[in-house]
Tab-separated table of C-alpha atoms in Angstrom:
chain	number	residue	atom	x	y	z
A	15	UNK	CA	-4.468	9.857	1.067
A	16	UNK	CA	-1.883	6.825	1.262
A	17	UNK	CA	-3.258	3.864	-0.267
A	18	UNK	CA	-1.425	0.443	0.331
A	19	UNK	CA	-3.294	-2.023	-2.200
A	20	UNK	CA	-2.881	-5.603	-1.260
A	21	UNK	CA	-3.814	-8.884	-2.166
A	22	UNK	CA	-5.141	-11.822	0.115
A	23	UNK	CA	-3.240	-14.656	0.910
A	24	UNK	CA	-2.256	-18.147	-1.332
A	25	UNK	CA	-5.507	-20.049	-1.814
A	26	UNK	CA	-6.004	-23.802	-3.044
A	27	UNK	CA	-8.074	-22.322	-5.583
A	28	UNK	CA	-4.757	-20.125	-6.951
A	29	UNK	CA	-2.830	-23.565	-6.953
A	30	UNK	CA	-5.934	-25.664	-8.875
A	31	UNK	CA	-6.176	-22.606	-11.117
A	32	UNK	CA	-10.122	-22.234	-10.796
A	33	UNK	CA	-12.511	-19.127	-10.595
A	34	UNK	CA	-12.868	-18.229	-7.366
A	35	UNK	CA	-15.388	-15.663	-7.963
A	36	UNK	CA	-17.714	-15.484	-5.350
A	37	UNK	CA	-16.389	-18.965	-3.332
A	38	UNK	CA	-14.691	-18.258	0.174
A	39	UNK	CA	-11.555	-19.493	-0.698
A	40	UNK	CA	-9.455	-21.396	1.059
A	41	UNK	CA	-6.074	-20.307	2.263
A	42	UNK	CA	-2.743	-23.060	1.640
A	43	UNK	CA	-0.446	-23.019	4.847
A	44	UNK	CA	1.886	-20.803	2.281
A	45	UNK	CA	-0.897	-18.689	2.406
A	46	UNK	CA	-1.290	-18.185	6.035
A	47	UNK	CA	2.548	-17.592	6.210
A	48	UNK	CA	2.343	-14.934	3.354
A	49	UNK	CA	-0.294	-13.516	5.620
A	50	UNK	CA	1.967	-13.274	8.714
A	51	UNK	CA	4.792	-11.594	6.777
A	52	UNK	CA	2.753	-9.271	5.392
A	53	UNK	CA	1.249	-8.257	8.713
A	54	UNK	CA	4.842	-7.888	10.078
A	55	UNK	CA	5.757	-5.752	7.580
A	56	UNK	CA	2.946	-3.288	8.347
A	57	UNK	CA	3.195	-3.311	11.880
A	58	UNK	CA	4.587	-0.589	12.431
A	59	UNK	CA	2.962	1.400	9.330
A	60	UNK	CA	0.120	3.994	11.041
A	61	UNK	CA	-3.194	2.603	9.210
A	62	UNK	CA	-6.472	4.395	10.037
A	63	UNK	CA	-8.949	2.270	8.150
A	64	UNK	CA	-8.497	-1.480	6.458
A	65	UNK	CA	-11.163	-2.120	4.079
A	66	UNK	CA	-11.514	-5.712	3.121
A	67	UNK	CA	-13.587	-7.759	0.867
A	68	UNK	CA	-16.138	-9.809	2.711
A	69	UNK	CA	-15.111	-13.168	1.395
A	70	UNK	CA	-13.583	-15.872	3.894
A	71	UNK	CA	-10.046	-15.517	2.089
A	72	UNK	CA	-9.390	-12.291	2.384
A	73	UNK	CA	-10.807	-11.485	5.602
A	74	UNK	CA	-8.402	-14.132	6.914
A	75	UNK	CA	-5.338	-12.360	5.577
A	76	UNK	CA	-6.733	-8.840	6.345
A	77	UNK	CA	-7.026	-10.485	10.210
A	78	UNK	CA	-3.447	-10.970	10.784
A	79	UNK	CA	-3.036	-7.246	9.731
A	80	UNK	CA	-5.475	-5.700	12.282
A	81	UNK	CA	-3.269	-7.897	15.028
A	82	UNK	CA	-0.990	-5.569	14.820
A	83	UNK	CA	-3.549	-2.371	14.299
A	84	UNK	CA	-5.963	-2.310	17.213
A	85	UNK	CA	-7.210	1.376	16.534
A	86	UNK	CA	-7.747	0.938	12.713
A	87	UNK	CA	-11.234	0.682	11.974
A	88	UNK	CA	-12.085	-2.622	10.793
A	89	UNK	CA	-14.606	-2.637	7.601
A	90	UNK	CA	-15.932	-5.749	5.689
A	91	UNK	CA	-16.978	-4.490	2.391
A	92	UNK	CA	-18.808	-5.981	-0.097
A	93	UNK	CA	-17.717	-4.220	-3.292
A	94	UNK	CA	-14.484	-5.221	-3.185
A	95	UNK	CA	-15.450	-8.605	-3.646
A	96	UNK	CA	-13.714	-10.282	-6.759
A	97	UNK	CA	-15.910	-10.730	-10.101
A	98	UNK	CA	-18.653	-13.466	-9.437
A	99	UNK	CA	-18.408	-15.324	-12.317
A	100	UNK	CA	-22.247	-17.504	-11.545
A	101	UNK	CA	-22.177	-20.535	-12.647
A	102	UNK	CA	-18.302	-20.749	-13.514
A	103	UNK	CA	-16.965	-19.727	-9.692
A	104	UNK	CA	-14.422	-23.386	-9.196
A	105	UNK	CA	-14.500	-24.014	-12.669
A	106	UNK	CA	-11.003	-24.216	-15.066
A	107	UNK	CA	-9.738	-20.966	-15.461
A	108	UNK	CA	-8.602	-22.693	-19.136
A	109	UNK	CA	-12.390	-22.104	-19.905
A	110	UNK	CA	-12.727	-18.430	-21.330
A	111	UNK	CA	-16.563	-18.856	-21.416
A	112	UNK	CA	-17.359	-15.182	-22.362
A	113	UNK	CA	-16.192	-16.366	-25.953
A	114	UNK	CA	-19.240	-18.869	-26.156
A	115	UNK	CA	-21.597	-16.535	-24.931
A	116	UNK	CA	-22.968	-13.311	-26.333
A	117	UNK	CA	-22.318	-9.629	-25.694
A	118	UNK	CA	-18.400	-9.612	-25.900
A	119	UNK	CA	-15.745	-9.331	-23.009
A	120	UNK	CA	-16.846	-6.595	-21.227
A	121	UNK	CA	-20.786	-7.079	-21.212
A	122	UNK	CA	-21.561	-11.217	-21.339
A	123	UNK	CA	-22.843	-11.738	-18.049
A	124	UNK	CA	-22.886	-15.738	-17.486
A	125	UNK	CA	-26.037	-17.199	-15.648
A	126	UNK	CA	-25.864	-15.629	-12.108
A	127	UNK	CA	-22.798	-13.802	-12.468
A	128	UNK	CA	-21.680	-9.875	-13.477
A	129	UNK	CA	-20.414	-8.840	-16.184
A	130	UNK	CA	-16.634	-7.524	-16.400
A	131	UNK	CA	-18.368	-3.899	-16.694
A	132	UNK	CA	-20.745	-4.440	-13.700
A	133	UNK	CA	-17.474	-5.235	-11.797
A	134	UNK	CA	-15.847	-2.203	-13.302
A	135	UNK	CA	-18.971	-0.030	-11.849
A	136	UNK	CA	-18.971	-1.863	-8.383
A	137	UNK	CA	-15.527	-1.207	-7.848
A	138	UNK	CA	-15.435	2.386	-9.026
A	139	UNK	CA	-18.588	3.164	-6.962
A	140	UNK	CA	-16.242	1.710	-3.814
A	141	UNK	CA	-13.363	4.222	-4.952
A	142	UNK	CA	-15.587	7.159	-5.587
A	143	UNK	CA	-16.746	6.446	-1.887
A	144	UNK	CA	-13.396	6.090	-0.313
A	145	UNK	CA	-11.653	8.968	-1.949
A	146	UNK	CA	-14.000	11.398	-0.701
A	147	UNK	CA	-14.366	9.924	2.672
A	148	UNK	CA	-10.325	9.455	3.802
A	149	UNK	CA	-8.382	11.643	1.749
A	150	UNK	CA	-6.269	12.883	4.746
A	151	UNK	CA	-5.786	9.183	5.841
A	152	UNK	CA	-3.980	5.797	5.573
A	153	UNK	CA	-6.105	3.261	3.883
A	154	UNK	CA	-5.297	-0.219	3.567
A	155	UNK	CA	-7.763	-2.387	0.886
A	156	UNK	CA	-7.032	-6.592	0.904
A	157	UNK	CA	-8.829	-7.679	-2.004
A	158	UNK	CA	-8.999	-9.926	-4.962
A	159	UNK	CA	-6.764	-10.295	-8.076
A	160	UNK	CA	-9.214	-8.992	-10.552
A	161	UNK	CA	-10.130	-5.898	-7.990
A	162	UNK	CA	-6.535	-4.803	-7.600
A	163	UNK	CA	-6.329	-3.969	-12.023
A	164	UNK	CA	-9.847	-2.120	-11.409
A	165	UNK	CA	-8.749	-0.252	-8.422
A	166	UNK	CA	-5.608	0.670	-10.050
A	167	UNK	CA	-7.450	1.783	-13.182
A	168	UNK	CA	-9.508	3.992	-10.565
A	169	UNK	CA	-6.062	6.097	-9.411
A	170	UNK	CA	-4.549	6.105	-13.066
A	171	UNK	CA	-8.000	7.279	-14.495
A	172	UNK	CA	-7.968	4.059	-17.220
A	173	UNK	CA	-10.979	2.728	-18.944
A	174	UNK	CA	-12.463	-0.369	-18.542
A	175	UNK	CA	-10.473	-1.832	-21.893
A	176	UNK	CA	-7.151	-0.670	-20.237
A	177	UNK	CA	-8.012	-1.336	-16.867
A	178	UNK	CA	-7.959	-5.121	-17.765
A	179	UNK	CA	-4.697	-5.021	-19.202
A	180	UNK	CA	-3.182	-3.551	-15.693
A	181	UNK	CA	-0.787	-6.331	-13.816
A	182	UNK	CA	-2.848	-8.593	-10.865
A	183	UNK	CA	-1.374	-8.323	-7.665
A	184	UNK	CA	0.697	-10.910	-6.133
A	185	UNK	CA	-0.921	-12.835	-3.671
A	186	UNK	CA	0.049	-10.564	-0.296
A	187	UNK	CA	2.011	-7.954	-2.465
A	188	UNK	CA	1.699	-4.124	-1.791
A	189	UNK	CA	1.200	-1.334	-4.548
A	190	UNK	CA	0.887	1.647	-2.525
A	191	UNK	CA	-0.076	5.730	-3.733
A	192	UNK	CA	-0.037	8.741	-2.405
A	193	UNK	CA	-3.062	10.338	-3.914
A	194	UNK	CA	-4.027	14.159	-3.863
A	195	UNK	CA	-7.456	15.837	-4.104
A	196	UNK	CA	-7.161	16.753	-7.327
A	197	UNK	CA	-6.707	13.502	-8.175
A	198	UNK	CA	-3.134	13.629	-8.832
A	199	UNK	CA	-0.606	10.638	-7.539
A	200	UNK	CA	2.840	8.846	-6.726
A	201	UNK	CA	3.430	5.615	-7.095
A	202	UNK	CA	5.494	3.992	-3.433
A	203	UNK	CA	6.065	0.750	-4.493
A	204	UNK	CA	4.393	-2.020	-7.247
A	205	UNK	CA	3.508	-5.493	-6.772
A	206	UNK	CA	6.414	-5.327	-3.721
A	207	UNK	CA	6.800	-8.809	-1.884
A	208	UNK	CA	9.655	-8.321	-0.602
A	209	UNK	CA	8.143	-9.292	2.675
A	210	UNK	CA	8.085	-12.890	1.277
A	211	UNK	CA	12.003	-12.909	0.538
A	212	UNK	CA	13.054	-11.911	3.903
């Protein structure tokens, strides 16, 4: 399989520095423009399948992509959504409120949210899908910050602890793998934007 592992567009959010969790998001002009560039640099990459998180901001950027992709099958998917942090989604990102609440890092789960770990097993249960299903094909994801660590930690067989210590995506930059059945990969490119610099 070729992965390319990409990151939606600028949002307002990203500028205010808030959870976006759950929200929609809203894209900044810079972010529409990252999302042209990064559709003309793909253009003329063979994709067979985007997969895309369902919310507003990254279905936006994922859009510009299938422009240029007519015969890629288009797929809205809701695990790749980012971590829904309940009540906190717009609040401060300053506010680390899994320190006043109990269960530690990985398992406090504020009021109507997930838990880092129910994330984790959301986004693993989306890889464990995928890799069976297109391992002989070009898959593009456009996701979320937080998914592009867990999906990462997925190909480089990471635990949760180390997982969240793997480097966020740019917004619009590529990481891209070639990964074998057995499991086994190469790493293209990292965190490349050098769409955004041309």
């Amino acid at each position: 399989m070729k992965l390319i592992l990409t990151r939606h567009g600028e949002t307002e959010e990203n500028i205010k520095k808030l959870y976006q969790g759950w929200l929609p998001g809203t894209l900044t002009k810079r972010g529409k423009d990252q999302a042209k560039l990064l559709a003309k640099r793909l253009k003329d990459v063979e994709i067979d399948v985007i997969y895309t998180s369902d919310l507003k901001r990254c279905l936006e950027t994922a859009k510009e992509i299938a422009k240029f992709h007519k015969n890629a099958k288009f797929v809205k998917e809701k695990l790749l959504r980012e971590m829904n942090h309940g009540i906190y989604n717009g609040v401060s990102t300053k506010l680390k409120y899994w320190e006043e609440l109990e269960g530690g890092r990985f398992d406090t789960r504020a009021k109507n949210a997930e838990s880092l770990r129910d994330f984790w097993k959301r986004i693993q249960t989306f890889y464990k899908k995928i890799i069976k299903k297109h391992i002989n094909q070009t898959v593009l994801i456009m996701t979320h910050g937080g998914s592009t660590c867990f999906v990462q930690g997925m190909i480089y067989s990471k635990p949760i602890e180390e997982a969240v210590k793997i480097e966020k995506l740019k917004n619009t930059a590529i990481t891209e793998f070639e990964i074998k059945k057995d499991g086994k990969y190469k790493t293209l490119c990292k965190n490349c934007e050098k769409h955004l610099n041309e």
